[in-house]
Amino acid sequence: MQNIKLTLEYDGTNFVGWQVQPNGRSVQAELERSLQQILQIQCKTNAAGRTDSGVHARGQIANFLVPKSVDVVQLLKSLNGVLPDDIVVLGAEHVAEEFHSRYSAKGRRYVYSIVQKPTAVLRNFAWHVGYVLDTEKLEHCASAIQGEHDFQSFCKVEADVEHYRCVVQSSEWKFVDSRLEFDVTANRFLHGMVRALVGTMIDVGRGYTSIEEFQEILAAKDRREAGMAAPAKGLCLEQVFY
Amino acid sequence: MQNIKLTLEYDGTNFVGWQVQPNGRSVQAELERSLQQILQIQCKTNAAGRTDSGVHARGQIANFLVPKSVDVVQLLKSLNGVLPDDIVVLGAEHVAEEFHSRYSAKGRRYVYSIVQKPTAVLRNFAWHVGYVLDTEKLEHCASAIQGEHDFQSFCKVEADVEHYRCVVQSSEWKFVDSRLEFDVTANRFLHGMVRALVGTMIDVGRGYTSIEEFQEILAAKDRREAGMAAPAKGLCLEQVFY
């Protein structure tokens, strides 16, 4: 068995998300269809982060096992020839058989982009927030989540999660060109976590929620306490660490 | 008569260009339809640069005359409510009656974006050039066109152009994030000029054409001498100066 690791970039706008769904285009289905076309074998791929519909990736990692020898340089070229233009393979390499894109991951980095003025060019890649934002308060929230915390308040209710503790290694807001970006790295992320964090932090930044209330929401471990989830289109999976 | 100046951003991907065409969506037609819907009057708009199909704008300027009093703050909001989401109005203001977005313009700034790796997220906003590029040679070409020159070698053949002289005020290549950008400002641009310049400069950067040949092409005043036009999708009208 060969284990092959792929680094993927995609524009999530026209996908139902990473994962195969009964209806709609998924990144996984497009990738597996292309692999089958090239390798003439059905391959089952795993991804480091199962991005939701509308969420983008600049450094998604996927892997799959294949029972024959594969030239990864040729595979990369062939995949980019066959895949639709909203998915690009940035890298393909052989890895040890025990490597698993999700379970082996030690950390992930997401960036959430906000624009303060309406935009045509970035309309699928950033959330337009018209309110005046206090960036000091945003930075305070970003600092408050650093380290190990229980993030149940910022997680979609799910049956298969054993615990809600995540270690946030870095968390900051910064201005990049005309965008305001929330850049966060953690050992793991819960489902909907970055979007719930951003939605709640923006409530603080616009003065609707206080910094103290933000701390209370984090301590409450109850999703009903947090703000609305920020729209999917602003989110991008940037990097996965192993 | 009131004369109103609009600052526009648009994603040119799904347009036949600025100008109304018999077939296909144009920015001008969408804008004039929206103005008519809001003001209940047919308005004829002029743009500073008639961008081609696929070319974007972050600072296009358009103006129109209207025989009644218009609240520009309200107009801006109404337009953004009515326009399709690939056009955004960034500003609306009253200007003197003699102001004409094209004829009054003293300069324009365009940026052409290149990526060296394939990209999904930027696929409609940058040209993917896979060749290794010598950035020193690119910078040399950028310097060579500064000042006043006859750019007939870099212009689509057109009947209504009196002369081909343009004064290039600034011209440089720079790295911005993962992109290589050609940033150029001139008093005027000929039709297809930036794309022909970029296509020819890339030929120099990859070693297909020498710097001396680039100088000869500029001196030849013959479009057949220059390289292929770079694809429209990499080009963006950034700013217009008055």
Coordinates of C-alpha atoms in Angstrom, one line a residue:
Chain A
M1 CA 0.0 0.0 0.0
Q2 CA 1.2 3.5 -0.8
N3 CA -0.1 6.4 1.3
I4 CA -0.3 9.7 -0.6
K5 CA -0.7 13.1 0.9
L6 CA -2.2 16.0 -1.1
T7 CA -2.1 19.7 -0.4
L8 CA -5.2 21.4 -1.8
E9 CA -6.4 24.9 -2.4
Y10 CA -10.1 25.4 -3.2
D11 CA -12.7 28.2 -3.6
G12 CA -15.5 26.8 -1.4
T13 CA -18.2 29.1 -3.0
N14 CA -19.8 26.5 -5.2
F15 CA -19.3 23.5 -2.9
V16 CA -21.5 21.9 -0.3
G17 CA -18.3 21.5 1.7
W18 CA -15.4 19.0 1.8
Q19 CA -17.5 16.0 2.6
V20 CA -19.5 13.9 0.1
Q21 CA -23.2 14.8 0.4
P22 CA -26.2 13.2 -1.2
N23 CA -27.0 16.5 -3.1
G24 CA -24.5 19.0 -4.4
R25 CA -20.9 19.3 -5.4
S26 CA -18.4 18.3 -2.7
V27 CA -14.6 18.8 -2.8
Q28 CA -14.1 15.2 -1.7
A29 CA -16.4 13.8 -4.5
E30 CA -14.6 15.9 -7.2
L31 CA -11.2 14.7 -5.9
E32 CA -12.2 11.0 -5.7
R33 CA -13.7 11.1 -9.1
S34 CA -10.5 12.6 -10.5
L35 CA -8.3 10.1 -8.7
Q36 CA -10.4 7.2 -10.1
Q37 CA -10.2 8.6 -13.6
I38 CA -6.4 8.9 -13.3
L39 CA -5.5 5.8 -11.2
Q40 CA -8.3 3.6 -12.4
I41 CA -9.0 2.6 -8.8
Q42 CA -11.6 3.8 -6.3
C43 CA -9.8 5.8 -3.6
K44 CA -11.2 7.0 -0.3
T45 CA -9.8 10.3 0.8
N46 CA -9.5 11.8 4.3
A47 CA -9.2 15.5 5.0
A48 CA -7.5 17.3 7.9
G49 CA -10.5 19.6 8.3
R50 CA -14.0 18.9 6.9
T51 CA -14.8 22.4 5.7
D52 CA -18.4 23.5 5.5
S53 CA -20.2 24.9 2.4
G54 CA -18.7 28.2 1.4
V55 CA -15.5 27.8 3.4
H56 CA -12.3 28.0 1.4
A57 CA -8.9 26.3 1.8
R58 CA -5.4 27.4 0.9
G59 CA -3.7 24.5 2.6
Q60 CA -6.2 21.6 3.1
I61 CA -4.4 18.3 3.5
A62 CA -6.0 15.0 2.3
N63 CA -4.5 11.5 2.1
F64 CA -5.5 8.2 0.6
L65 CA -4.2 4.7 0.3
V66 CA -3.6 3.1 -3.0
P67 CA -2.5 -0.5 -3.7
K68 CA 0.0 0.3 -6.4
S69 CA 3.0 2.4 -7.3
V70 CA 2.1 6.0 -8.1
D71 CA 4.4 8.7 -9.5
V72 CA 3.4 11.7 -7.4
V73 CA 4.9 14.3 -9.7
Q74 CA 2.8 12.9 -12.6
L75 CA -0.2 12.5 -10.3
L76 CA -0.1 16.2 -9.4
K77 CA 0.0 17.3 -13.0
S78 CA -2.8 14.9 -14.0
L79 CA -5.0 15.9 -11.1
N80 CA -4.7 19.6 -12.0
G81 CA -5.6 18.7 -15.6
V82 CA -8.7 16.8 -14.6
L83 CA -10.0 18.7 -11.5
P84 CA -12.5 21.6 -12.0
D85 CA -10.8 25.0 -11.8
D86 CA -12.1 25.8 -8.3
I87 CA -9.8 23.0 -6.9
V88 CA -6.0 23.0 -7.3
V89 CA -3.5 20.5 -6.0
L90 CA -0.5 22.4 -4.7
G91 CA 1.5 19.3 -3.6
A92 CA 1.5 15.5 -3.7
E93 CA 4.0 13.3 -1.8
H94 CA 4.5 9.8 -0.4
V95 CA 4.0 9.5 3.4
A96 CA 4.3 6.7 5.9
E97 CA 1.4 4.2 5.9
E98 CA 0.3 5.3 9.3
F99 CA -0.1 8.9 8.3
H100 CA -3.7 10.1 8.5
S101 CA -4.5 13.7 7.4
R102 CA -7.0 14.2 10.3
Y103 CA -5.7 12.1 13.2
S104 CA -2.0 12.8 12.6
A105 CA -2.6 16.6 12.6
K106 CA -1.1 18.5 15.5
G107 CA -2.5 21.9 14.6
R108 CA -4.5 23.8 12.2
R109 CA -4.5 27.5 11.2
Y110 CA -7.6 29.3 10.0
V111 CA -7.9 32.9 8.8
Y112 CA -11.3 34.7 8.8
S113 CA -11.5 37.8 6.6
I114 CA -13.7 40.9 7.2
V115 CA -14.1 43.9 5.0
Q116 CA -15.6 47.2 6.4
K117 CA -16.7 48.5 3.0
P118 CA -18.8 46.6 0.5
T119 CA -16.7 44.7 -2.0
A120 CA -17.4 43.1 -5.4
V121 CA -14.0 41.5 -5.9
L122 CA -13.9 39.9 -2.4
R123 CA -17.6 39.2 -2.0
N124 CA -17.1 35.4 -1.8
F125 CA -14.0 35.7 0.4
A126 CA -14.8 38.1 3.2
W127 CA -17.7 39.1 5.5
H128 CA -18.8 42.7 5.1
V129 CA -19.3 44.3 8.5
G130 CA -20.6 47.8 8.2
Y131 CA -20.4 48.7 12.0
V132 CA -17.5 50.7 13.4
L133 CA -15.3 48.2 15.2
D134 CA -13.1 48.8 18.2
T135 CA -10.0 46.9 17.2
E136 CA -8.6 47.1 20.8
K137 CA -11.6 45.1 22.0
L138 CA -11.2 42.6 19.2
E139 CA -7.6 42.1 20.2
H140 CA -8.6 41.7 23.8
C141 CA -11.0 38.9 22.8
A142 CA -8.3 37.3 20.7
S143 CA -6.0 37.2 23.7
A144 CA -8.7 35.9 26.0
I145 CA -9.0 32.6 24.1
Q146 CA -5.3 31.9 24.0
G147 CA -4.2 28.8 25.8
E148 CA -6.4 25.8 26.8
H149 CA -10.1 26.4 27.2
D150 CA -13.4 24.5 26.9
F151 CA -15.0 25.9 23.7
Q152 CA -18.4 24.3 24.1
S153 CA -20.0 27.8 23.9
F154 CA -18.5 28.1 20.4
C155 CA -19.3 24.7 19.0
K156 CA -22.3 23.2 17.0
V157 CA -24.0 20.5 19.1
E158 CA -22.6 17.2 18.0
A159 CA -22.9 13.7 19.3
D160 CA -19.5 12.3 18.5
V161 CA -17.3 14.8 20.4
E162 CA -15.7 13.5 23.5
H163 CA -14.6 16.8 25.0
Y164 CA -14.5 20.5 24.0
R165 CA -11.0 21.5 25.2
C166 CA -8.8 23.1 22.6
V167 CA -5.4 24.6 22.9
V168 CA -5.2 27.9 21.1
Q169 CA -1.6 28.5 20.2
S170 CA -2.0 31.9 18.6
S171 CA -4.9 34.2 18.0
E172 CA -4.7 37.7 16.7
W173 CA -6.5 40.3 14.6
K174 CA -4.5 42.2 12.0
F175 CA -5.0 44.5 9.0
V176 CA -4.0 43.0 5.7
D177 CA -4.5 45.4 2.7
S178 CA -8.1 46.5 3.0
R179 CA -9.1 43.4 5.1
L180 CA -9.3 42.9 8.8
E181 CA -8.2 39.3 9.5
F182 CA -8.6 37.0 12.5
D183 CA -5.7 34.5 12.3
V184 CA -6.0 31.6 14.7
T185 CA -4.0 28.4 15.3
A186 CA -5.0 25.6 17.6
N187 CA -4.3 21.9 18.1
R188 CA -8.0 21.2 17.1
F189 CA -11.1 23.1 16.2
L190 CA -14.7 22.2 17.0
H191 CA -17.4 22.3 14.4
G192 CA -18.3 25.9 13.7
M193 CA -15.8 27.2 16.2
V194 CA -14.0 29.9 14.3
R195 CA -17.3 31.3 12.8
A196 CA -18.9 31.4 16.3
L197 CA -15.9 33.0 17.8
V198 CA -15.7 35.7 15.0
G199 CA -19.5 36.4 15.2
T200 CA -19.2 36.9 19.0
M201 CA -16.0 38.9 18.8
I202 CA -17.6 41.2 16.2
D203 CA -20.5 41.7 18.7
V204 CA -17.9 42.9 21.2
G205 CA -16.1 45.0 18.6
R206 CA -19.2 46.9 17.7
G207 CA -20.1 47.4 21.4
Y208 CA -23.2 45.1 21.5
T209 CA -21.5 42.7 23.9
S210 CA -18.9 43.7 26.6
I211 CA -15.5 42.1 27.0
E212 CA -16.7 40.8 30.4
E213 CA -19.7 39.2 28.8
F214 CA -17.3 37.6 26.2
Q215 CA -15.4 36.0 29.1
E216 CA -18.7 34.8 30.6
I217 CA -19.8 33.3 27.3
L218 CA -16.5 31.4 27.1
A219 CA -16.9 30.2 30.7
A220 CA -20.6 29.3 30.2
K221 CA -19.8 26.2 28.0
D222 CA -23.2 26.7 26.3
R223 CA -23.6 27.5 22.6
R224 CA -26.8 29.5 23.3
E225 CA -24.7 32.1 25.0
A226 CA -22.5 33.0 22.1
G227 CA -23.3 35.3 19.1
M228 CA -24.4 34.4 15.6
A229 CA -21.9 32.4 13.5
A230 CA -20.1 34.6 11.0
P231 CA -20.8 33.7 7.4
A232 CA -18.9 30.8 5.9
K233 CA -17.4 32.7 3.0
G234 CA -15.0 34.7 5.2
L235 CA -13.3 31.5 6.5
C236 CA -10.2 29.8 5.0
L237 CA -8.3 26.8 6.2
E238 CA -4.7 28.1 5.7
Q239 CA -2.4 25.4 7.1
V240 CA -2.3 22.0 8.8
F241 CA 0.7 21.1 11.1
Y242 CA 2.0 17.6 11.6
Chain B
M1 CA -28.5 69.6 -14.5
Q2 CA -26.7 67.8 -11.8
N3 CA -23.5 65.9 -12.7
I4 CA -22.9 62.9 -10.5
K5 CA -19.6 61.0 -10.1
L6 CA -19.6 57.4 -9.0
T7 CA -16.6 55.3 -7.9
L8 CA -17.1 51.6 -8.8
E9 CA -15.6 48.3 -7.9
Y10 CA -16.5 45.3 -10.0
D11 CA -15.5 41.7 -10.6
G12 CA -15.2 41.6 -14.4
T13 CA -15.4 37.8 -14.7
N14 CA -19.0 37.6 -15.8
F15 CA -19.1 40.8 -17.9
V16 CA -18.5 41.5 -21.6
G17 CA -16.7 44.6 -20.3
W18 CA -17.7 48.1 -19.2
Q19 CA -19.4 49.0 -22.5
V20 CA -23.0 48.1 -23.5
Q21 CA -22.8 45.3 -26.1
P22 CA -25.5 43.7 -28.2
N23 CA -25.0 40.4 -26.4
G24 CA -24.0 39.7 -22.8
R25 CA -23.9 41.5 -19.5
S26 CA -22.1 44.8 -19.4
V27 CA -21.3 46.9 -16.3
Q28 CA -22.6 50.0 -18.0
A29 CA -26.0 48.4 -18.8
E30 CA -26.4 47.0 -15.3
L31 CA -25.5 50.4 -13.9
E32 CA -27.8 52.4 -16.2
R33 CA -30.7 49.9 -15.5
S34 CA -30.2 50.4 -11.8
L35 CA -30.1 54.2 -12.1
Q36 CA -33.3 54.2 -14.2
Q37 CA -35.0 52.0 -11.6
I38 CA -34.0 54.4 -8.8
L39 CA -34.2 57.8 -10.4
Q40 CA -37.0 56.9 -12.9
I41 CA -35.0 58.6 -15.6
Q42 CA -32.9 57.2 -18.3
C43 CA -29.2 58.1 -17.6
K44 CA -26.2 57.8 -19.9
T45 CA -23.1 57.0 -18.1
N46 CA -19.4 57.6 -19.1
A47 CA -16.5 55.7 -17.6
A48 CA -12.9 56.7 -17.2
G49 CA -11.7 53.5 -18.7
R50 CA -13.7 51.2 -20.9
T51 CA -12.5 47.9 -19.4
D52 CA -12.6 44.8 -21.6
S53 CA -14.4 41.5 -20.7
G54 CA -12.8 39.9 -17.7
V55 CA -11.0 43.0 -16.6
H56 CA -11.7 44.1 -13.0
A57 CA -12.0 47.5 -11.4
R58 CA -11.4 48.7 -7.8
G59 CA -11.6 52.4 -8.7
Q60 CA -13.5 52.9 -11.9
I61 CA -15.0 56.3 -12.2
A62 CA -18.3 57.0 -14.0
N63 CA -20.4 60.1 -14.3
F64 CA -23.8 61.0 -15.6
L65 CA -26.0 64.1 -15.9
V66 CA -29.5 64.1 -14.4
P67 CA -32.1 66.9 -14.7
K68 CA -33.2 66.9 -11.1
S69 CA -31.9 67.1 -7.5
V70 CA -30.4 63.8 -6.3
D71 CA -29.4 62.9 -2.7
V72 CA -26.1 61.2 -3.4
V73 CA -25.9 59.5 0.1
Q74 CA -29.3 57.9 -0.6
L75 CA -28.3 57.1 -4.2
L76 CA -25.3 55.2 -3.1
K77 CA -27.3 53.0 -0.7
S78 CA -30.1 52.4 -3.2
L79 CA -27.6 51.5 -6.0
N80 CA -25.9 48.9 -3.8
G81 CA -29.3 47.5 -3.0
V82 CA -30.3 47.1 -6.6
L83 CA -27.0 46.3 -8.4
P84 CA -25.9 42.7 -8.8
D85 CA -23.3 41.6 -6.3
D86 CA -20.4 41.7 -8.7
I87 CA -20.7 45.5 -8.9
V88 CA -20.4 47.8 -5.8
V89 CA -20.6 51.5 -5.7
L90 CA -17.9 52.8 -3.4
G91 CA -18.7 56.5 -3.6
A92 CA -21.2 59.0 -5.1
E93 CA -20.7 62.7 -5.2
H94 CA -21.8 65.9 -7.0
V95 CA -19.3 67.4 -9.4
A96 CA -19.1 70.4 -11.6
E97 CA -21.2 70.2 -14.8
E98 CA -18.1 70.2 -17.0
F99 CA -16.6 67.1 -15.3
H100 CA -16.3 64.1 -17.6
S101 CA -15.0 60.9 -16.2
R102 CA -12.9 60.1 -19.3
Y103 CA -12.0 63.5 -20.7
S104 CA -11.2 65.1 -17.4
A105 CA -9.0 62.3 -16.2
K106 CA -5.3 63.2 -15.8
G107 CA -4.1 59.7 -15.1
R108 CA -5.0 56.1 -14.5
R109 CA -3.4 53.4 -12.5
Y110 CA -3.7 49.7 -13.4
V111 CA -2.4 46.7 -11.6
Y112 CA -1.7 43.4 -13.4
S113 CA -1.4 40.3 -11.1
I114 CA 0.5 37.2 -11.8
V115 CA 0.8 34.0 -9.8
Q116 CA 3.6 31.5 -10.2
K117 CA 1.7 28.5 -8.8
P118 CA -1.7 27.4 -9.9
T119 CA -4.5 28.9 -7.7
A120 CA -8.2 28.2 -7.1
V121 CA -9.0 31.2 -5.0
L122 CA -7.4 33.8 -7.4
R123 CA -8.2 31.9 -10.6
N124 CA -10.3 34.8 -11.9
F125 CA -8.0 37.6 -10.7
A126 CA -4.5 36.6 -11.7
W127 CA -2.6 35.0 -14.6
H128 CA -0.8 31.8 -13.8
V129 CA 2.7 31.9 -15.3
G130 CA 4.5 28.6 -14.7
Y131 CA 7.9 29.7 -16.1
V132 CA 10.8 30.8 -13.8
L133 CA 10.9 34.5 -14.2
D134 CA 14.0 36.8 -13.8
T135 CA 12.5 39.7 -11.8
E136 CA 15.6 41.9 -12.5
K137 CA 14.8 41.7 -16.2
L138 CA 11.1 42.5 -15.5
E139 CA 12.2 45.5 -13.5
H140 CA 14.4 46.6 -16.3
C141 CA 11.5 46.5 -18.7
A142 CA 9.3 48.4 -16.3
S143 CA 11.9 51.1 -16.1
A144 CA 12.4 51.2 -19.9
I145 CA 8.8 52.4 -20.4
Q146 CA 8.9 55.2 -17.9
G147 CA 8.4 58.7 -19.3
E148 CA 6.9 59.6 -22.7
H149 CA 6.9 57.0 -25.5
D150 CA 5.0 56.0 -28.5
F151 CA 3.2 52.8 -27.5
Q152 CA 1.8 51.8 -30.9
S153 CA 3.6 48.4 -30.6
F154 CA 1.5 47.8 -27.5
C155 CA -1.9 48.9 -28.8
K156 CA -4.8 47.2 -30.6
V157 CA -5.2 48.7 -34.0
E158 CA -8.0 51.3 -33.8
A159 CA -9.3 53.9 -36.2
D160 CA -10.2 56.7 -33.7
V161 CA -6.8 57.2 -32.0
E162 CA -5.0 60.4 -33.0
H163 CA -1.6 59.5 -31.6
Y164 CA 0.0 56.8 -29.5
R165 CA 2.1 58.8 -27.1
C166 CA 1.6 58.1 -23.4
V167 CA 3.5 59.5 -20.4
V168 CA 4.2 56.7 -18.0
Q169 CA 4.5 58.3 -14.5
S170 CA 5.4 55.1 -12.6
S171 CA 5.9 51.5 -13.6
E172 CA 7.2 48.8 -11.3
W173 CA 7.0 45.1 -10.5
K174 CA 6.5 44.1 -6.9
F175 CA 5.7 41.1 -4.7
V176 CA 2.4 41.3 -2.8
D177 CA 1.6 38.3 -0.7
S178 CA 1.9 35.4 -3.1
R179 CA 1.4 37.6 -6.2
L180 CA 3.8 39.3 -8.6
E181 CA 2.2 42.6 -9.5
F182 CA 2.9 45.1 -12.3
D183 CA 1.7 48.5 -11.1
V184 CA 1.6 51.2 -13.7
T185 CA 0.3 54.8 -13.8
A186 CA 0.1 56.9 -17.0
N187 CA -1.7 59.9 -18.2
R188 CA -3.5 57.6 -20.7
F189 CA -3.5 54.0 -21.8
L190 CA -4.2 52.7 -25.3
H191 CA -6.6 49.8 -25.9
G192 CA -5.0 46.6 -24.8
M193 CA -1.7 48.4 -23.7
V194 CA -1.2 47.0 -20.2
R195 CA -2.0 43.4 -21.3
A196 CA 0.4 43.7 -24.3
L197 CA 3.1 45.2 -22.1
V198 CA 2.7 42.4 -19.5
G199 CA 2.7 39.6 -22.1
T200 CA 5.9 41.0 -23.7
M201 CA 7.6 41.6 -20.4
I202 CA 6.9 38.1 -19.3
D203 CA 8.5 36.9 -22.5
V204 CA 11.6 38.8 -21.4
G205 CA 11.4 37.5 -17.8
R206 CA 11.3 33.9 -19.0
G207 CA 14.3 34.5 -21.3
Y208 CA 12.4 34.1 -24.6
T209 CA 13.0 37.8 -25.6
S210 CA 16.0 39.8 -24.6
I211 CA 15.9 43.3 -22.9
E212 CA 17.5 44.7 -26.1
E213 CA 14.6 43.2 -28.2
F214 CA 12.1 44.7 -25.8
Q215 CA 13.6 48.1 -26.4
E216 CA 13.5 47.4 -30.2
I217 CA 9.8 46.4 -29.9
L218 CA 9.0 49.6 -28.1
A219 CA 10.9 51.6 -30.8
A220 CA 9.3 49.7 -33.7
K221 CA 5.8 51.2 -33.2
D222 CA 4.3 48.0 -34.7
R223 CA 1.9 45.8 -32.7
R224 CA 3.1 42.7 -34.7
E225 CA 6.5 43.0 -32.9
A226 CA 5.2 42.7 -29.4
G227 CA 4.3 39.5 -27.5
M228 CA 0.9 38.0 -26.9
A229 CA -1.5 39.9 -24.7
A230 CA -1.7 38.7 -21.1
P231 CA -5.1 37.3 -20.2
A232 CA -7.8 39.9 -19.2
K233 CA -8.5 38.3 -15.8
G234 CA -5.1 39.5 -14.3
L235 CA -5.9 43.2 -15.0
C236 CA -7.6 45.7 -12.6
L237 CA -8.3 49.4 -13.0
E238 CA -7.2 50.6 -9.6
Q239 CA -7.5 54.4 -9.6
V240 CA -8.3 57.4 -11.8
F241 CA -6.7 60.8 -11.1
Y242 CA -8.2 64.2 -11.9

